[in-house]
Amino acid sequence: MSVTMVVGLQWGDEAKGKVVDALAPEADVIARFNGGDNAGHTVVNEYGTFKFRLIPSGILNPSASVVIGNAVVVNLETLNQELESVAPFTDPGKKLWISPRCHVVMPYHRILDGLYEEAKGAASTGTTRRGMGPVYADKVSYNGIRLYDLLTPQQFKDKLSVQVRIKNAILRAFGHEELDGQQMYDQTMDLFEPVRHMVREPFGMLQDALQADANILIEGAQAALLDNDWGTYPFCTASSSLTGSITPGLGVAPKWITRSIGVAKAYIGRVGNGPMPTELTDETGDLIREAGNEYGTVTRRPRRVGWLDAEITRFTCQLNGIDELALAKLDVLDKLPKIKVGVGYRDRSGRTDLRYWDGDAHWLETIEPVYEELDGWNQSTKEARSFDALPEKAQDYVRFVEDVIGSPISIVSVGPEREAIFPVK
Ligand code: GDP
Ligand code: IMO
Ligand code: MG
């Protein structure tokens, strides 16, 4: 029996989808436990290129059951599109379990997300505008609509009419056009029809799998620095993206986790606003952005990039209880003559005994990184299929990162394709 968790250690888009796809052939069950269609997990394998938003990246494993856990928020339109994209290769109806406890992202959540962002102006979070803040706010304030409600049309109708009344009051205050409840009801029920038979509570199946010595692979969305509690609030997301969220997100107790893999890029990136101490706004940053194709999977926004921040990654490893690191996108650094790694922070008074958790996001904006500089390898790593096949200086970089973060690197990725990933012994 194994329960392997794969979570992001930076600000998202670390290549979690790719790592999950590589581990998926060993898995009997593959599950998501957080977020919604703000996630975009890219998988490049023998079937093509997929950008999974809600469905776990292992759906193409022919024999595994796949789970959309209860704390995932479901946009039915996105779900239908995704189901169509995998239909030529697999039958999701047979293997997908979507918890009826999942909250539904309604059209008004997306509208409110946009209105709140615009009202905040320069102080906005830079969300994906998929309605995440408003849908999770409705969840915790007992105003949510769950898949359970859609299973009972009258229940849905009653709850929707209350929400339309509440939301219209807010929309009026913003001077926004009001909602048409009947149209929203009809549209939601149409979108629900094709997925209805996959809505079934996975709790019992997961508990049986744990007892039956199955291999369970759990795919995190977003990342520790976007976590609603521990991330750079308010420049974060609305859900919890840590290994510890396995219980509220999926109904699996923490004691079952056997392996926690944290995914980090060999540098760092973020899309959206907020502090990023090691950000590069110069030509080196442009080089990394182009080499790494750092444009948002969901929004196509250029991602901000910078040097690897080992200080912050040490913290996110502690937060998640990481056993092993997967270092992705090492090939993106191939052409750089010198590579820096942020190993600590310095404030304006010169103090260097500072930690991520000493202040909030606004404080972090004022902090300067302390760097160590390493030689680049100036050679392609894209063809490497083992650690020994990496240029010596690339091996030195991997070992340096491992030492300074303090967690072993067990996986290295050197390209988007499924073959371009290998274990480090
Ligand atoms: P996720 O959200 O963590 O699953 O990551 P994304 O899919 O949003 O972003 C990762 C991007 O990097 C995708 O375009 C992947 O195809 C690509 N990618 C993954 N691993 C590697 C790698 O090792 N090297 C390069 N160059 N690209 C990679
Ligand atoms: P994956 O799973 C990168 C960021 C947004 C924004 C902030 C809040 O692909 O790594 P939200 O729409 O969630 O309210 O936006 O969080 N964000 C992500 N950035 N990868 C993601 O997911 C993200 N999910 C949310 O850009 O800064
Ligand atoms: Mg992504």
Coordinates of C-alpha atoms and ligand atoms in Angstrom, one line a residue:
M1 CA 0.0 0.0 0.0
S2 CA 1.3 3.5 -0.8
V3 CA -0.2 6.9 -0.7
T4 CA 2.0 9.3 -2.7
M5 CA 1.3 13.0 -2.7
V6 CA 2.6 15.3 -5.3
V7 CA 2.4 19.0 -4.4
G8 CA 3.7 22.3 -5.7
L9 CA 6.4 24.0 -3.6
Q10 CA 6.5 27.4 -5.3
W11 CA 3.7 29.6 -6.9
G12 CA 2.3 26.9 -9.1
D13 CA 3.0 25.5 -12.6
E14 CA 6.0 23.6 -11.3
A15 CA 5.2 20.6 -13.6
K16 CA 3.0 18.7 -11.1
G17 CA 1.0 17.3 -14.0
K18 CA 4.1 15.9 -15.7
V19 CA 5.3 14.3 -12.5
V20 CA 1.9 12.8 -11.8
D21 CA 1.7 11.4 -15.4
A22 CA 5.1 9.8 -14.9
L23 CA 4.0 8.1 -11.7
A24 CA 0.5 7.2 -12.9
P25 CA 1.3 3.8 -14.5
E26 CA 2.0 2.5 -10.9
A27 CA -1.2 3.9 -9.5
D28 CA -4.5 2.1 -8.8
V29 CA -6.3 5.3 -7.8
I30 CA -5.4 8.9 -8.7
A31 CA -7.1 11.8 -7.0
R32 CA -7.3 15.6 -6.8
F33 CA -8.1 17.2 -3.5
N34 CA -8.1 21.0 -4.0
G35 CA -8.7 23.9 -6.3
G36 CA -10.7 24.1 -9.4
D37 CA -10.2 25.0 -13.0
N38 CA -7.8 27.7 -12.0
A39 CA -5.3 24.8 -12.3
G40 CA -3.8 23.9 -15.6
H41 CA -1.7 20.7 -15.5
T42 CA 0.1 19.9 -18.7
V43 CA 0.7 16.3 -19.7
V44 CA 2.6 15.3 -22.9
N45 CA 2.5 11.6 -23.6
E46 CA 1.8 9.0 -26.3
Y47 CA -1.8 10.2 -26.7
G48 CA -0.9 13.9 -27.2
T49 CA -0.8 17.1 -25.2
F50 CA -3.4 17.7 -22.5
K51 CA -4.0 20.6 -20.1
F52 CA -6.0 19.1 -17.3
R53 CA -7.9 21.6 -15.2
L54 CA -10.2 19.4 -13.0
I55 CA -9.6 15.8 -14.0
P56 CA -6.5 14.2 -12.4
S57 CA -3.6 14.0 -14.8
G58 CA -3.5 10.2 -14.5
I59 CA -6.9 9.7 -16.2
L60 CA -5.1 8.2 -19.2
N61 CA -3.8 5.3 -17.1
P62 CA -6.2 2.6 -18.5
S63 CA -6.7 0.7 -15.2
A64 CA -6.8 3.4 -12.5
S65 CA -9.8 4.9 -10.8
V66 CA -9.7 8.6 -10.8
V67 CA -11.2 10.9 -8.2
I68 CA -12.3 14.5 -8.0
G69 CA -12.3 15.0 -4.3
N70 CA -14.9 16.8 -2.2
A71 CA -12.9 20.1 -1.8
V72 CA -12.4 20.5 -5.6
V73 CA -14.8 23.2 -6.9
V74 CA -16.3 22.1 -10.2
N75 CA -17.0 24.3 -13.2
L76 CA -19.4 22.1 -15.2
E77 CA -18.5 23.7 -18.5
T78 CA -14.8 23.0 -18.1
L79 CA -15.5 19.5 -16.9
N80 CA -17.5 18.7 -20.0
Q81 CA -14.8 20.0 -22.2
E82 CA -12.2 17.9 -20.5
L83 CA -14.3 14.8 -20.6
E84 CA -14.6 15.3 -24.4
S85 CA -10.9 15.8 -24.8
V86 CA -10.1 12.4 -23.2
A87 CA -13.1 10.5 -24.7
P88 CA -11.1 9.2 -27.7
F89 CA -8.6 7.5 -25.4
T90 CA -10.5 6.3 -22.3
D91 CA -14.0 5.9 -20.9
P92 CA -14.2 8.3 -18.0
G93 CA -17.7 7.1 -17.2
K94 CA -16.2 3.8 -15.9
K95 CA -13.4 5.2 -13.8
L96 CA -14.2 8.7 -12.7
W97 CA -15.6 9.4 -9.2
I98 CA -16.7 12.9 -8.6
S99 CA -17.7 13.6 -5.0
P100 CA -21.3 15.0 -4.7
R101 CA -19.8 17.2 -1.9
C102 CA -18.0 19.2 -4.5
H103 CA -19.2 22.8 -4.7
V104 CA -20.3 24.1 -8.1
V105 CA -18.7 27.2 -9.7
M106 CA -21.7 29.2 -10.8
P107 CA -21.6 31.9 -13.4
Y108 CA -22.0 34.6 -10.7
H109 CA -18.8 33.4 -9.0
R110 CA -16.9 34.3 -12.1
I111 CA -18.6 37.7 -12.4
L112 CA -17.9 38.5 -8.8
D113 CA -14.3 37.4 -9.1
G114 CA -13.9 40.0 -11.9
L115 CA -15.8 42.7 -10.1
Y116 CA -13.7 42.3 -6.9
E117 CA -10.5 42.3 -8.8
E118 CA -11.4 45.5 -10.7
A119 CA -12.5 47.2 -7.5
K120 CA -9.1 46.5 -5.9
G121 CA -7.3 48.0 -8.9
A122 CA -3.5 48.0 -8.4
A123 CA -3.9 46.0 -5.2
S124 CA -5.7 43.1 -7.1
T125 CA -4.5 39.5 -6.7
G126 CA -4.3 38.9 -10.4
T127 CA -6.6 35.9 -10.3
T128 CA -7.4 33.5 -13.1
R129 CA -11.0 34.9 -13.0
R130 CA -12.4 31.4 -12.7
G131 CA -14.5 32.4 -9.6
M132 CA -12.3 30.7 -7.0
G133 CA -12.5 33.4 -4.2
P134 CA -16.3 33.8 -4.5
V135 CA -17.1 30.0 -4.7
Y136 CA -15.0 29.1 -1.7
A137 CA -16.4 32.1 0.2
D138 CA -19.9 30.8 -0.5
K139 CA -18.8 27.4 0.7
V140 CA -17.5 28.6 4.1
S141 CA -20.4 31.0 4.6
Y142 CA -23.0 28.3 3.9
N143 CA -24.2 29.8 0.6
G144 CA -22.7 27.2 -1.7
I145 CA -24.4 24.9 -4.2
R146 CA -23.1 21.4 -4.3
L147 CA -23.4 18.6 -6.8
Y148 CA -25.7 17.0 -4.2
D149 CA -28.1 19.8 -4.9
L150 CA -28.1 19.2 -8.6
L151 CA -29.0 15.6 -8.0
T152 CA -32.2 16.8 -6.5
P153 CA -33.6 19.5 -8.9
Q154 CA -36.1 21.1 -6.5
Q155 CA -33.4 21.5 -3.8
F156 CA -31.2 23.1 -6.4
K157 CA -34.0 25.4 -7.6
D158 CA -34.7 26.6 -4.1
K159 CA -31.1 27.2 -3.2
L160 CA -30.4 28.9 -6.5
S161 CA -33.3 31.3 -6.1
V162 CA -32.0 32.5 -2.7
Q163 CA -28.5 32.9 -4.2
V164 CA -29.8 34.8 -7.2
R165 CA -31.6 37.2 -4.8
I166 CA -28.4 37.7 -2.7
K167 CA -26.1 38.0 -5.7
N168 CA -28.4 40.4 -7.5
A169 CA -28.2 42.8 -4.5
I170 CA -24.4 42.8 -4.8
L171 CA -24.5 43.1 -8.6
R172 CA -26.8 46.1 -8.3
A173 CA -24.4 47.8 -5.9
F174 CA -21.7 47.3 -8.5
G175 CA -24.0 48.7 -11.3
H176 CA -23.8 45.3 -13.0
E177 CA -26.5 43.6 -15.0
E178 CA -28.7 41.3 -12.9
L179 CA -28.9 37.5 -13.1
D180 CA -31.6 35.5 -14.8
G181 CA -32.3 32.6 -12.4
Q182 CA -34.4 30.5 -14.7
Q183 CA -31.8 30.7 -17.5
M184 CA -29.0 29.8 -15.1
Y185 CA -31.0 26.8 -13.8
D186 CA -31.7 25.5 -17.3
Q187 CA -28.1 26.0 -18.4
T188 CA -26.6 24.3 -15.2
M189 CA -28.9 21.3 -15.5
D190 CA -28.0 20.9 -19.2
L191 CA -24.3 20.9 -18.3
F192 CA -24.9 18.5 -15.4
E193 CA -26.6 15.8 -17.5
P194 CA -23.5 14.3 -19.1
V195 CA -21.6 14.0 -15.8
R196 CA -24.5 13.0 -13.5
H197 CA -23.6 9.3 -13.6
M198 CA -20.0 10.0 -12.5
V199 CA -21.2 11.8 -9.4
R200 CA -20.7 9.2 -6.7
E201 CA -19.0 9.5 -3.3
P202 CA -15.5 8.1 -3.5
F203 CA -15.0 7.8 0.3
G204 CA -15.8 4.1 0.6
M205 CA -13.9 3.2 -2.5
L206 CA -10.8 5.0 -1.1
Q207 CA -11.1 3.4 2.3
D208 CA -11.3 0.0 0.6
A209 CA -8.3 0.8 -1.5
L210 CA -6.3 1.7 1.6
Q211 CA -7.2 -1.6 3.2
A212 CA -6.5 -3.5 0.0
D213 CA -2.8 -2.5 -0.3
A214 CA -3.5 -0.3 -3.4
N215 CA -1.2 2.4 -4.7
I216 CA -2.9 5.8 -4.4
L217 CA -1.5 8.9 -6.1
I218 CA -2.7 12.3 -5.0
E219 CA -2.3 15.3 -7.2
G220 CA -2.1 18.7 -5.6
A221 CA -3.2 21.8 -7.6
Q222 CA -1.7 25.3 -7.0
A223 CA 1.2 25.3 -4.5
A224 CA 2.3 26.1 -1.0
L225 CA 3.0 29.8 -1.6
L226 CA -0.6 30.1 -3.0
D227 CA -2.1 28.4 -0.1
N228 CA -4.9 30.4 1.5
D229 CA -3.3 30.2 5.0
W230 CA 0.4 29.9 4.5
G231 CA 0.9 31.5 1.1
T232 CA 1.5 35.2 0.3
Y233 CA -2.0 36.3 1.3
P234 CA -3.9 38.1 -0.3
F235 CA -1.8 37.2 -3.3
C236 CA -2.8 33.6 -3.1
T237 CA -5.7 31.3 -4.0
A238 CA -8.8 30.4 -2.1
S239 CA -8.1 26.8 -1.3
S240 CA -5.6 24.8 0.6
S241 CA -2.8 23.2 -1.4
L242 CA -0.7 21.4 1.2
T243 CA -0.3 17.7 1.9
G244 CA -2.1 18.2 5.2
S245 CA -5.3 19.0 3.2
I246 CA -5.7 15.4 2.3
T247 CA -8.4 14.9 5.0
P248 CA -10.6 17.9 4.4
G249 CA -10.0 17.5 0.6
L250 CA -10.5 13.8 0.1
G251 CA -11.5 12.1 3.3
V252 CA -8.2 10.3 3.7
A253 CA -6.5 10.6 7.1
P254 CA -2.9 12.0 7.2
K255 CA -1.5 8.8 8.8
W256 CA -1.9 7.0 5.4
I257 CA 0.6 9.2 3.5
T258 CA 3.7 7.2 2.7
R259 CA 5.5 9.5 0.4
S260 CA 5.3 13.3 -0.1
I261 CA 6.9 14.6 -3.2
G262 CA 7.3 18.4 -3.6
V263 CA 7.7 19.7 -7.1
A264 CA 9.9 22.7 -7.7
K265 CA 11.2 24.2 -10.9
A266 CA 15.0 24.7 -11.2
Y267 CA 14.2 28.4 -11.0
I268 CA 11.0 30.1 -9.9
G269 CA 7.9 31.6 -11.5
R270 CA 4.6 33.1 -10.6
V271 CA 1.6 34.4 -12.6
G272 CA -0.4 37.1 -10.9
N273 CA 0.6 39.7 -8.4
G274 CA 2.4 39.6 -5.1
P275 CA 6.0 39.4 -3.7
M276 CA 8.7 37.3 -5.3
P277 CA 12.0 38.2 -3.8
T278 CA 14.2 36.5 -6.4
E279 CA 12.3 38.0 -9.4
L280 CA 14.4 38.8 -12.5
T281 CA 13.1 41.7 -14.6
D282 CA 16.2 41.9 -16.9
E283 CA 17.4 40.0 -20.0
T284 CA 18.2 36.9 -18.0
G285 CA 14.6 36.8 -16.9
D286 CA 13.5 37.1 -20.6
L287 CA 15.8 34.3 -21.5
I288 CA 14.4 32.0 -18.8
R289 CA 10.8 33.0 -19.8
E290 CA 11.4 32.1 -23.4
A291 CA 13.4 28.9 -22.7
G292 CA 10.8 27.8 -20.2
N293 CA 7.8 28.9 -22.3
E294 CA 6.6 30.7 -19.2
Y295 CA 3.1 31.8 -20.3
G296 CA 0.1 30.8 -18.1
T297 CA -1.6 27.5 -19.1
V298 CA -5.0 28.9 -18.2
T299 CA -4.6 32.6 -19.0
R300 CA -1.6 32.7 -21.4
R301 CA -0.3 35.6 -19.2
P302 CA 3.5 35.9 -19.2
R303 CA 4.7 34.4 -16.0
R304 CA 7.1 36.3 -13.8
V305 CA 10.4 34.4 -13.4
G306 CA 13.4 34.5 -11.1
W307 CA 16.2 32.5 -9.6
L308 CA 15.4 29.5 -7.4
D309 CA 14.6 30.7 -3.9
A310 CA 16.0 28.0 -1.6
E311 CA 15.0 29.9 1.5
I312 CA 11.3 29.9 0.6
T313 CA 11.5 26.3 -0.7
R314 CA 13.0 25.1 2.6
F315 CA 10.0 26.6 4.3
T316 CA 7.5 25.0 1.9
C317 CA 9.2 21.6 2.4
Q318 CA 8.8 21.9 6.1
L319 CA 5.2 23.0 5.8
N320 CA 4.4 19.9 3.7
G321 CA 6.6 17.4 5.4
I322 CA 8.3 16.7 2.1
D323 CA 10.3 13.5 1.8
E324 CA 11.6 14.0 -1.7
L325 CA 11.9 16.8 -4.3
A326 CA 11.2 16.6 -8.0
L327 CA 13.3 19.3 -9.7
A328 CA 11.7 20.2 -13.0
K329 CA 12.7 22.2 -16.0
L330 CA 16.4 21.9 -15.4
D331 CA 16.9 22.2 -19.2
V332 CA 15.6 25.8 -19.1
L333 CA 18.9 26.9 -17.5
D334 CA 21.0 25.2 -20.2
K335 CA 22.3 28.4 -21.8
L336 CA 23.0 30.5 -18.8
P337 CA 26.7 31.2 -18.1
K338 CA 26.1 31.8 -14.4
I339 CA 23.2 30.7 -12.2
K340 CA 22.2 32.2 -8.9
V341 CA 20.3 30.6 -6.1
G342 CA 18.7 32.7 -3.3
V343 CA 20.0 31.2 -0.1
G344 CA 18.6 33.7 2.5
Y345 CA 17.1 37.2 2.9
R346 CA 18.4 40.6 4.0
D347 CA 16.3 43.5 5.2
R348 CA 17.1 47.2 4.8
S349 CA 19.0 47.3 8.1
G350 CA 21.3 44.5 6.9
R351 CA 19.8 41.7 9.1
T352 CA 20.1 38.3 7.6
D353 CA 18.5 36.0 10.2
L354 CA 15.1 36.4 8.4
R355 CA 12.7 33.7 7.5
Y356 CA 9.6 33.7 5.2
W357 CA 7.3 33.3 8.2
D358 CA 8.7 36.5 9.9
G359 CA 6.3 38.7 8.1
D360 CA 3.4 39.1 5.6
A361 CA 3.3 39.5 1.9
H362 CA 3.8 43.3 2.1
W363 CA 6.9 42.8 4.3
L364 CA 8.3 40.2 1.9
E365 CA 8.2 42.9 -0.8
T366 CA 10.8 44.8 1.1
I367 CA 13.2 41.9 1.5
E368 CA 16.3 41.4 -0.6
P369 CA 17.6 37.9 -1.4
V370 CA 21.1 36.8 -0.5
Y371 CA 22.5 34.9 -3.5
E372 CA 25.2 32.3 -4.1
E373 CA 26.4 32.1 -7.7
L374 CA 27.3 28.9 -9.5
D375 CA 28.7 28.2 -13.0
G376 CA 26.3 27.3 -15.7
W377 CA 26.9 24.2 -17.9
N378 CA 26.3 25.8 -21.3
Q379 CA 25.2 22.5 -22.8
S380 CA 21.9 20.9 -23.6
T381 CA 20.5 18.6 -20.9
K382 CA 17.3 17.8 -22.9
E383 CA 18.5 14.4 -24.1
A384 CA 19.7 13.3 -20.6
R385 CA 17.8 10.2 -19.4
S386 CA 19.8 9.6 -16.2
F387 CA 21.5 11.7 -13.6
D388 CA 25.0 10.5 -14.7
A389 CA 24.2 11.7 -18.2
L390 CA 23.9 15.3 -17.1
P391 CA 26.9 17.6 -17.6
E392 CA 29.0 17.7 -14.4
K393 CA 28.1 21.3 -13.7
A394 CA 24.4 20.5 -13.9
Q395 CA 24.9 17.7 -11.5
D396 CA 26.7 20.2 -9.2
Y397 CA 23.7 22.5 -9.4
V398 CA 21.3 19.7 -8.5
R399 CA 23.5 18.7 -5.5
F400 CA 23.8 22.3 -4.4
V401 CA 20.1 22.9 -4.5
E402 CA 19.5 19.7 -2.5
D403 CA 22.0 20.7 0.1
V404 CA 20.7 24.2 0.5
I405 CA 17.0 23.2 0.7
G406 CA 17.8 20.2 2.9
S407 CA 15.6 17.6 1.1
P408 CA 16.8 14.9 -1.3
I409 CA 16.1 15.4 -5.0
S410 CA 14.8 12.1 -6.2
I411 CA 13.4 13.1 -9.6
V412 CA 14.8 15.4 -12.3
S413 CA 12.9 16.6 -15.4
V414 CA 14.6 18.0 -18.5
G415 CA 11.7 18.5 -21.0
P416 CA 7.9 18.4 -21.4
E417 CA 7.8 14.9 -22.9
R418 CA 7.1 11.8 -20.8
E419 CA 10.5 10.3 -21.4
A420 CA 12.4 13.5 -20.2
I421 CA 12.3 12.6 -16.6
F422 CA 14.4 10.3 -14.5
P423 CA 15.0 9.2 -10.9
V424 CA 18.1 10.3 -9.0
K425 CA 19.6 7.5 -7.1
Ligands
GDP1 P1 1.6 22.3 -13.3 O1 0.5 23.3 -13.1 O2 2.5 22.2 -12.1 O3 1.1 20.9 -13.7 O4 2.5 22.8 -14.5 P2 2.0 23.4 -15.9 O5 1.6 22.4 -16.7 O6 1.1 24.6 -15.7 O7 3.4 24.1 -16.4 C1 4.5 23.4 -16.6 C2 5.0 23.6 -18.1 O8 6.3 23.2 -18.2 C3 4.1 22.9 -19.1 O9 4.1 23.6 -20.3 C4 5.0 21.6 -19.3 O10 4.7 21.0 -20.5 C5 6.3 22.1 -19.2 N1 7.3 21.2 -18.6 C6 7.2 20.2 -17.7 N2 8.4 19.7 -17.3 C7 9.3 20.3 -18.1 C8 10.7 20.2 -18.2 O11 11.4 19.5 -17.4 N3 11.3 21.0 -19.0 C9 10.7 21.9 -19.8 N4 11.4 22.7 -20.7 N5 9.3 22.0 -19.8 C10 8.6 21.3 -18.9
IMO2 P1 -1.5 25.0 -11.1 O1 -2.3 23.9 -10.4 C1 -0.2 29.1 -11.1 C2 -2.7 32.0 -9.0 C3 -3.3 33.1 -9.9 C4 -3.4 34.2 -8.9 C5 -3.7 33.5 -7.6 C6 -5.2 33.6 -7.3 O2 -1.6 25.0 -12.6 O3 -0.1 25.1 -10.6 P2 -7.3 32.2 -8.3 O4 -7.8 32.2 -9.7 O5 -6.9 30.9 -7.8 O6 -8.2 33.0 -7.4 O7 -6.0 33.1 -8.4 O8 -3.3 32.2 -7.7 N1 -3.0 30.6 -9.4 C7 -2.1 29.9 -10.0 N2 -0.9 30.2 -10.5 N3 -0.7 27.9 -11.2 C8 -1.9 27.6 -10.7 O9 -2.4 26.3 -10.6 C9 -2.7 28.6 -10.1 N4 -3.9 28.6 -9.5 C10 -4.0 29.9 -9.1 O10 -2.5 33.3 -11.0 O11 -2.1 34.8 -8.7
MG3 MG -0.3 24.9 -14.1

